[in-house]
XYZ file of C-alpha atoms in Angstrom:
305
model
C 2.218 9.833 14.302
C 1.679 7.448 11.343
C -1.318 8.174 9.089
C -4.464 6.201 9.713
C -5.345 4.409 6.512
C -9.069 3.905 5.781
C -10.446 0.381 5.776
C -11.633 -1.512 2.732
C -15.135 -0.259 3.338
C -14.423 3.425 3.740
C -13.092 5.687 1.018
C -11.573 9.113 1.797
C -13.546 12.307 1.463
C -10.559 14.136 -0.024
C -8.801 12.645 -3.018
C -5.481 14.202 -4.043
C -4.349 14.932 -7.579
C -1.885 12.518 -9.217
C 1.526 13.964 -10.030
C 1.642 16.192 -6.935
C 4.739 16.846 -4.802
C 3.975 14.091 -2.269
C 3.904 10.334 -2.523
C 0.466 8.724 -2.308
C -1.280 5.529 -1.429
C -4.825 4.222 -1.823
C -7.647 5.725 0.188
C -9.151 2.278 0.785
C -8.440 -1.345 -0.028
C -10.216 -3.267 -2.815
C -10.371 -6.876 -3.942
C -10.799 -8.350 -7.386
C -10.908 -11.952 -8.592
C -10.380 -13.600 -11.934
C -8.411 -16.180 -13.880
C -4.781 -15.868 -14.953
C -3.841 -15.584 -18.626
C -1.216 -18.333 -18.436
C -2.154 -20.543 -15.500
C -5.871 -20.364 -16.143
C -6.344 -20.512 -12.385
C -8.588 -18.275 -10.343
C -6.917 -15.748 -8.080
C -8.133 -13.147 -5.640
C -6.104 -9.998 -5.309
C -6.455 -7.476 -2.487
C -4.785 -4.147 -3.119
C -4.498 -1.991 -0.003
C -2.873 1.153 1.410
C 0.728 1.111 2.572
C 2.909 3.542 4.578
C 5.406 6.077 3.178
C 8.446 4.540 1.550
C 6.796 1.142 1.183
C 6.502 1.241 -2.583
C 4.465 -1.415 -4.375
C 4.981 -4.849 -2.838
C 3.314 -8.132 -3.826
C 2.561 -10.555 -1.007
C 1.852 -14.084 -2.192
C 0.240 -16.656 0.053
C 1.641 -20.122 -0.702
C -0.218 -23.421 -0.447
C 1.357 -24.177 2.966
C 0.072 -20.861 4.356
C 3.403 -19.047 4.261
C 3.581 -15.571 2.726
C 6.357 -14.196 0.580
C 6.875 -10.500 -0.157
C 8.148 -9.445 -3.633
C 8.853 -5.743 -4.216
C 7.953 -4.393 -7.646
C 11.573 -3.916 -8.689
C 13.357 -4.323 -12.001
C 16.113 -6.256 -10.237
C 13.650 -9.075 -9.346
C 12.162 -9.385 -12.798
C 12.395 -12.874 -14.334
C 12.055 -13.609 -18.015
C 8.787 -15.423 -18.716
C 6.831 -15.711 -22.031
C 4.271 -13.036 -22.867
C 4.173 -11.348 -19.468
C 6.146 -9.538 -16.781
C 7.047 -11.738 -13.817
C 8.837 -11.169 -10.540
C 10.817 -13.822 -8.684
C 11.221 -13.585 -4.931
C 14.737 -14.178 -3.592
C 13.073 -16.990 -1.610
C 11.953 -18.665 -4.832
C 8.199 -18.107 -5.457
C 7.144 -16.401 -8.688
C 4.413 -13.816 -9.324
C 3.480 -13.371 -12.966
C 1.504 -10.975 -15.170
C 1.914 -7.949 -12.937
C 2.169 -5.345 -15.731
C -1.478 -4.254 -16.065
C -1.891 -3.518 -12.354
C 1.484 -1.783 -12.207
C 0.524 0.358 -15.210
C -2.749 1.366 -13.580
C -1.145 2.220 -10.231
C 1.610 4.201 -11.970
C -0.788 6.147 -14.228
C -3.024 6.957 -11.303
C -0.072 8.214 -9.221
C -0.200 5.555 -6.503
C 3.301 5.084 -5.107
C 2.608 2.793 -2.142
C 0.448 -0.326 -2.163
C 0.395 -3.793 -0.675
C -0.850 -6.317 -3.251
C -1.929 -9.554 -1.628
C -2.533 -12.538 -3.918
C -3.445 -16.151 -3.208
C -2.030 -17.609 -6.458
C 0.920 -17.370 -8.796
C -0.681 -15.108 -11.391
C -2.769 -11.971 -11.268
C -6.133 -12.068 -13.120
C -6.113 -11.048 -16.770
C -9.863 -10.069 -16.746
C -10.721 -8.955 -20.303
C -7.057 -8.327 -21.227
C -7.245 -4.604 -20.456
C -6.339 -2.442 -17.460
C -9.811 -0.924 -17.097
C -10.875 -3.121 -14.126
C -7.754 -2.104 -12.181
C -8.189 1.604 -13.042
C -11.831 1.669 -11.993
C -11.087 -0.060 -8.684
C -8.197 2.310 -7.958
C -10.319 5.382 -8.705
C -13.127 4.030 -6.519
C -10.689 3.470 -3.664
C -9.298 6.986 -3.973
C -5.792 8.355 -3.683
C -4.381 10.104 -0.594
C -0.996 11.772 -0.217
C 1.097 10.608 2.731
C 3.316 13.679 3.192
C 6.530 12.064 1.918
C 8.250 13.963 -0.954
C 7.575 12.385 -4.340
C 10.851 11.949 -6.240
C 11.011 11.243 -9.953
C 13.644 9.879 -12.312
C 14.499 12.724 -14.708
C 16.209 11.549 -17.869
C 19.312 13.644 -18.753
C 20.419 12.051 -21.995
C 19.176 9.587 -24.594
C 19.385 5.887 -23.807
C 18.462 3.309 -26.461
C 18.090 -0.456 -26.778
C 17.317 -2.416 -29.930
C 16.864 -5.888 -31.281
C 16.583 -5.990 -35.062
C 13.685 -3.818 -36.116
C 12.612 -3.490 -32.499
C 13.831 -0.238 -30.961
C 13.097 1.646 -27.790
C 14.726 4.849 -26.646
C 14.141 7.446 -23.959
C 15.261 11.037 -24.066
C 14.904 14.098 -21.863
C 11.331 15.477 -21.524
C 9.151 17.057 -18.892
C 6.547 14.436 -18.032
C 6.067 10.976 -19.527
C 5.446 11.080 -23.255
C 5.207 8.020 -25.478
C 5.308 7.690 -29.250
C 4.713 4.088 -30.315
C 4.669 2.336 -33.675
C 3.642 -1.180 -34.596
C 3.081 -2.837 -37.951
C 0.963 -5.975 -38.196
C 0.248 -8.078 -41.278
C -3.180 -7.198 -42.750
C -3.376 -4.120 -40.518
C -0.507 -1.951 -41.740
C 1.106 0.689 -39.547
C -0.470 1.428 -36.162
C 0.640 4.486 -34.205
C -0.123 6.293 -30.948
C 1.485 9.320 -29.396
C 0.626 11.222 -26.259
C 1.537 12.287 -22.748
C 0.559 9.770 -20.069
C -1.825 11.374 -17.592
C -4.485 9.628 -15.467
C -7.298 10.647 -17.771
C -5.405 9.926 -21.005
C -4.401 6.531 -19.681
C -7.931 5.623 -18.602
C -9.599 6.716 -21.831
C -6.987 5.921 -24.489
C -4.655 3.236 -23.150
C -6.326 1.181 -20.392
C -9.143 -0.191 -22.691
C -6.614 -1.718 -25.103
C -6.475 -5.494 -24.591
C -3.733 -8.085 -24.809
C -3.819 -9.341 -28.389
C -2.645 -12.186 -30.564
C -3.370 -14.254 -33.650
C -6.208 -16.612 -32.863
C -4.564 -19.710 -34.310
C -1.283 -19.015 -32.563
C -3.048 -18.519 -29.243
C -4.943 -21.773 -29.597
C -1.761 -23.686 -30.545
C 0.004 -22.114 -27.558
C -2.850 -23.080 -25.296
C -2.740 -26.660 -26.564
C 1.031 -26.732 -26.002
C 0.599 -25.557 -22.411
C -2.089 -28.143 -21.766
C -0.096 -31.052 -23.182
C 3.142 -30.071 -21.441
C 1.371 -28.923 -18.261
C 3.228 -25.647 -18.425
C 1.568 -22.350 -17.375
C 1.204 -20.961 -20.890
C -1.962 -19.342 -22.281
C -4.295 -21.666 -20.324
C -6.620 -18.718 -19.642
C -6.416 -17.241 -23.111
C -9.560 -16.837 -25.186
C -11.883 -14.365 -26.812
C -13.001 -13.092 -23.394
C -9.491 -12.404 -22.104
C -7.761 -10.996 -25.189
C -8.282 -9.330 -28.531
C -8.132 -12.275 -30.921
C -6.917 -11.462 -34.453
C -8.125 -13.380 -37.516
C -6.314 -12.104 -40.607
C -7.107 -8.383 -40.803
C -9.697 -8.066 -38.063
C -10.176 -8.432 -34.329
C -13.042 -10.689 -33.375
C -15.769 -8.430 -32.062
C -13.991 -5.316 -33.308
C -11.482 -2.945 -31.763
C -12.361 -1.201 -28.528
C -10.219 1.771 -29.370
C -8.560 2.826 -32.601
C -5.249 1.093 -33.271
C -5.842 -1.113 -30.210
C -2.760 -3.338 -30.547
C -0.224 -0.480 -30.440
C -2.076 1.105 -27.517
C -1.762 -2.150 -25.594
C 1.988 -2.069 -26.221
C 1.926 1.372 -24.569
C -0.013 -0.090 -21.629
C 2.628 -2.800 -21.152
C 5.405 -0.249 -21.478
C 3.947 1.964 -18.707
C 3.642 -1.081 -16.457
C 7.171 -2.280 -17.129
C 8.638 1.208 -16.534
C 7.017 1.182 -13.082
C 9.612 -1.389 -12.017
C 12.149 1.449 -11.938
C 10.664 2.342 -8.567
C 9.958 6.023 -9.259
C 7.922 7.886 -11.866
C 9.978 8.533 -14.987
C 10.195 11.886 -16.738
C 11.205 11.389 -20.344
C 10.071 10.934 -23.939
C 9.859 7.337 -25.164
C 10.022 6.427 -28.846
C 9.044 2.800 -29.350
C 8.897 0.685 -32.488
C 7.673 -2.942 -32.242
C 8.603 -2.990 -28.560
C 7.578 -5.714 -26.133
C 8.276 -6.822 -22.576
C 11.902 -7.897 -23.256
C 12.886 -4.599 -24.836
C 10.997 -2.658 -22.158
C 12.925 -4.409 -19.390
C 16.195 -4.037 -21.314
C 15.688 -0.264 -21.389
C 14.971 -0.067 -17.670
C 18.070 -2.164 -16.930
C 20.239 -0.077 -19.244
C 18.923 3.146 -17.729
C 19.628 1.902 -14.179
C 23.119 0.814 -15.244
C 23.959 4.305 -16.554
C 23.512 6.663 -13.548
C 24.867 9.598 -15.525
C 21.842 9.347 -17.832
C 19.361 10.345 -15.139
C 18.938 11.963 -11.776
C 16.512 11.509 -8.902
C 14.776 14.836 -8.249
């Protein structure tokens, strides 16, 4: 008999522990609304429970009322500037999925149906905290299906100039990240990704950029009518002016921690939790996706356990 999933108004009494032996879904559905970083358009997202084996699937409602399902899979990823985007085989695009995917992954949620009425997920304040809080409020329940993980067996590396990203065998998901920014110097973070570590040390870190570059990019998007940084501003990102972030950093070394946030979200497109140690230097979405693709293309480098 299939499990009865609670409604959006009722959370479960028993919440399971992330990282257990069974796959899990949300205990209740939740909805959040906000504007997209690139489109600047308002979107409402409903994230709800899903049955065993469903994985994370985005369901976009189009203007004509049709719906299109897009699984969160590395094979459907499409290159787009400054975000992670998925392209349905039927054509429609869903962009800026990485913060929600990072939060679901860190909280140990394997199955979820993400319904959205626009092209882009909300950016909120540029962090993953709104997603994490909503997921925790909804609760996590195991569905009885065995939870399999990708265990890395040997080192796999990708690089592009000074940008490097490699993964090597390790028990759990450990990240060591480095970033150097003009006027800031070296920024580093290292730790094992657990739900509590992610919520307290990684999720608060916001998308960031140089203020003048962001404003030029926003003007370019407006003039060309392209979906580029139309929702970017001091309320949706950490804006850098020379050697400081306007309003200050929320956490120490905030920019490099946000790179870790994006990395966790991009790794989620592998479809299973990854067990390995990641060493990242100046990484970004393109290198993150290159590593996932390289790992998937080398089946002798990992095993599903």
